Short mmCIF file of N, CA and C in Angstrom, two decimals:
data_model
loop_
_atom_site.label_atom_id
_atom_site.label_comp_id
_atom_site.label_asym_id
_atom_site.label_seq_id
_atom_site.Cartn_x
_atom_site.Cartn_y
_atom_site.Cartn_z
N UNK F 242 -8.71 -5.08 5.21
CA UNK F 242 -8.01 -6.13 5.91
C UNK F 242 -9.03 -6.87 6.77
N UNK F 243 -8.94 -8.36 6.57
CA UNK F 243 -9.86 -8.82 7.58
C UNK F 243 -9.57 -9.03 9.28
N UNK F 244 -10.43 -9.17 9.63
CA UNK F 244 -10.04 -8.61 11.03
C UNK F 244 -8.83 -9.87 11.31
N UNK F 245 -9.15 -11.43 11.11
CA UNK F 245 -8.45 -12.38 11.52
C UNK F 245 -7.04 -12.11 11.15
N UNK F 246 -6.62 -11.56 10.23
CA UNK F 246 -5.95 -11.51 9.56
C UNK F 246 -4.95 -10.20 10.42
N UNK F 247 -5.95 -8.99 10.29
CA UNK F 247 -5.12 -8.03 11.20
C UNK F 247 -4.52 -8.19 12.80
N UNK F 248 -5.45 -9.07 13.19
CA UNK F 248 -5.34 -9.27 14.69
C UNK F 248 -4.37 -10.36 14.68
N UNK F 249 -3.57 -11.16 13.72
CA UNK F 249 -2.75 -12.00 13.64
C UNK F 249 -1.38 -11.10 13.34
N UNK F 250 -1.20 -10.16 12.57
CA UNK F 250 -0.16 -9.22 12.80
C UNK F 250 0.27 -8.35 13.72
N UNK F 251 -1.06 -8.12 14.35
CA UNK F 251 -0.75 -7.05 15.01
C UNK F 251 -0.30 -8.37 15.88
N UNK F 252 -0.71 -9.08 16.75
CA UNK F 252 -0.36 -10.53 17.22
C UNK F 252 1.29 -10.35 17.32
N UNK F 253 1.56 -10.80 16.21
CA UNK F 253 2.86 -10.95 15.91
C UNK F 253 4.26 -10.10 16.32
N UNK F 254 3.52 -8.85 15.88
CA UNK F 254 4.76 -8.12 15.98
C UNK F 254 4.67 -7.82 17.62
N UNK F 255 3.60 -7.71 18.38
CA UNK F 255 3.68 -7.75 19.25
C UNK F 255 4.88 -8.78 20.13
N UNK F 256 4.39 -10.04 19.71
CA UNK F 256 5.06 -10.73 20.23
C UNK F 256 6.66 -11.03 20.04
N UNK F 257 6.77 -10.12 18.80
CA UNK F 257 8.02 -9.79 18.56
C UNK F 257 9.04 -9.06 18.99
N UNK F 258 8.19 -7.77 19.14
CA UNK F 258 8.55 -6.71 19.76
C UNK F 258 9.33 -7.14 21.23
N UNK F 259 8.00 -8.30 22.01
CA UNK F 259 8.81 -8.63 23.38
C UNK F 259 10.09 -8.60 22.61
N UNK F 260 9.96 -10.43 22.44
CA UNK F 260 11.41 -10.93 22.72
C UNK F 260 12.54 -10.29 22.19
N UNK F 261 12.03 -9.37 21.23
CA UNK F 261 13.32 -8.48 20.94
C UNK F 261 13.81 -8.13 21.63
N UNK F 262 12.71 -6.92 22.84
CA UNK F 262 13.14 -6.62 24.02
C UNK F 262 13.97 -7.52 25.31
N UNK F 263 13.15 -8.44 25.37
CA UNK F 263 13.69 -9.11 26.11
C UNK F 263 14.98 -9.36 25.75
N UNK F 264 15.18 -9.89 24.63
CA UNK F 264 16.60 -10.44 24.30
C UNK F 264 17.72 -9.75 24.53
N UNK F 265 17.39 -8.15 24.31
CA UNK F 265 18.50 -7.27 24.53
C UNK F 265 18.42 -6.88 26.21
N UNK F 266 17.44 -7.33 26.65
CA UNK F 266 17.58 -6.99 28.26
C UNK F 266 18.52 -8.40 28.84
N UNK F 267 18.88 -9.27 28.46
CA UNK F 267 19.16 -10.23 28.58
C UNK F 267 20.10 -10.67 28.25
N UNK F 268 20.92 -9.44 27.09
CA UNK F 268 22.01 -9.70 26.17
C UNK F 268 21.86 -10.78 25.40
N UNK F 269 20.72 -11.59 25.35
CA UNK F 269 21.25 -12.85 24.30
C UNK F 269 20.86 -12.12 22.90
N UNK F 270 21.97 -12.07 21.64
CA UNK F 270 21.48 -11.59 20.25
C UNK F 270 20.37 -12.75 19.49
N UNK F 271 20.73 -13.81 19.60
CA UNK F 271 19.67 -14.66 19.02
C UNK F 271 18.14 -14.25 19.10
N UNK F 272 17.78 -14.27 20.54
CA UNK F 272 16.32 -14.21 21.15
C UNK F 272 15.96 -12.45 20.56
N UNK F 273 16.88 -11.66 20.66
CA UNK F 273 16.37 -10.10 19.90
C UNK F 273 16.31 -10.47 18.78
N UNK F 274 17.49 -11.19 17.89
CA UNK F 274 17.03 -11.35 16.02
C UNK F 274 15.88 -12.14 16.03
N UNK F 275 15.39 -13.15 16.77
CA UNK F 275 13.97 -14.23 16.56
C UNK F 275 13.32 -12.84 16.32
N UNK F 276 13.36 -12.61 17.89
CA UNK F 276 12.33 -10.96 17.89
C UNK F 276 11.92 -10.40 16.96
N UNK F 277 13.25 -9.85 16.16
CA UNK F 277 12.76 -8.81 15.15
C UNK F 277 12.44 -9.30 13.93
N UNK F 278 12.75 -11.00 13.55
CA UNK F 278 12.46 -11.23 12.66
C UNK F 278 10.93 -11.89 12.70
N UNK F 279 10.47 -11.93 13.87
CA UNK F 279 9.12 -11.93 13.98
C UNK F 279 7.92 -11.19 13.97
N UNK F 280 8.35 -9.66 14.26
CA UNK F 280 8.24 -8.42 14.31
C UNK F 280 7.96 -8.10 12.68
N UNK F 281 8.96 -8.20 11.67
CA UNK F 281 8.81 -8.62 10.40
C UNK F 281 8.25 -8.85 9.32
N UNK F 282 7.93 -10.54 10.44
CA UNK F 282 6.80 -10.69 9.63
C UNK F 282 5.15 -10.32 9.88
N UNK F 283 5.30 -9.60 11.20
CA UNK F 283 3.70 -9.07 11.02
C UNK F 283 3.99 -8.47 10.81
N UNK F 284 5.05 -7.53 10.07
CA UNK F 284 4.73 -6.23 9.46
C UNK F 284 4.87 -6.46 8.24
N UNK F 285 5.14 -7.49 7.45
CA UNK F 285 5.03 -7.78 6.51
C UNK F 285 3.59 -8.79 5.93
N UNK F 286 2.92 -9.13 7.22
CA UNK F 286 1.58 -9.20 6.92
C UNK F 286 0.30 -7.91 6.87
N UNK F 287 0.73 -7.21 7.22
CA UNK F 287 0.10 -6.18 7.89
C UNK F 287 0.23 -5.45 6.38
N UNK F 288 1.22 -5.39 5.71
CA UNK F 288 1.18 -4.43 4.44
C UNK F 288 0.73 -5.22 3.52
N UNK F 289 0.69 -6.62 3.87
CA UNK F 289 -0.03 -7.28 2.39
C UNK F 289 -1.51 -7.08 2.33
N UNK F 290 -1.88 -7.34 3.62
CA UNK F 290 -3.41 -6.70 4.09
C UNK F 290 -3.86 -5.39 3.53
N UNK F 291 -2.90 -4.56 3.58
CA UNK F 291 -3.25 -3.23 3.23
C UNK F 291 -3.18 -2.82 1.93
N UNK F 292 -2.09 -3.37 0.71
CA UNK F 292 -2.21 -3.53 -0.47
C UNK F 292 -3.11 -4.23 -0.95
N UNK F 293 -3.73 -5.29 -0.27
CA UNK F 293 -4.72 -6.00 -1.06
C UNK F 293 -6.46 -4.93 -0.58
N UNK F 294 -6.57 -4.16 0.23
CA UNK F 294 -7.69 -3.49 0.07
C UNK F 294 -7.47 -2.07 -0.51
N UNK F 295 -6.24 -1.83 -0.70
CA UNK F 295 -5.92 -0.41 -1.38
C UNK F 295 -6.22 -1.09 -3.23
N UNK F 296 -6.16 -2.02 -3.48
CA UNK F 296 -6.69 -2.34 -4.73
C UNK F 296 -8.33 -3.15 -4.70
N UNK F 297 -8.85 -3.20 -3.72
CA UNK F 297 -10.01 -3.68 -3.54
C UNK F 297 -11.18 -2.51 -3.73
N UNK F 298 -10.47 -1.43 -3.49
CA UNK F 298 -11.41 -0.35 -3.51
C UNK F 298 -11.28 0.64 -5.09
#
């Protein structure tokens, strides 16, 4: 995985993770689903990263 690439997921879900949190501290459901569907997608970058060097090697 390249680093830009990892540090953009990990990025992500981070920032996902908040507002998830937040959202449910806050009760609003919207701002937790953004959350988790942001969450998501760095984890759905994060495994493409990792399939593409599990066949690189």
């Amino acid at each position: 995985m390249t680093a830009g690439e990892r540090a953009k997921a990990k990025t992500e879900q981070a920032e996902g993770k908040a507002k998830e949190s937040l959202g449910r501290a806050f009760g609003n459901d919207r701002m937790a689903a953004e959350g988790q569907a942001k969450k998501s997608v760095g984890d759905a970058r994060e495994a493409k990263e990792k399939a593409k060097d599990a066949f690189k090697h």
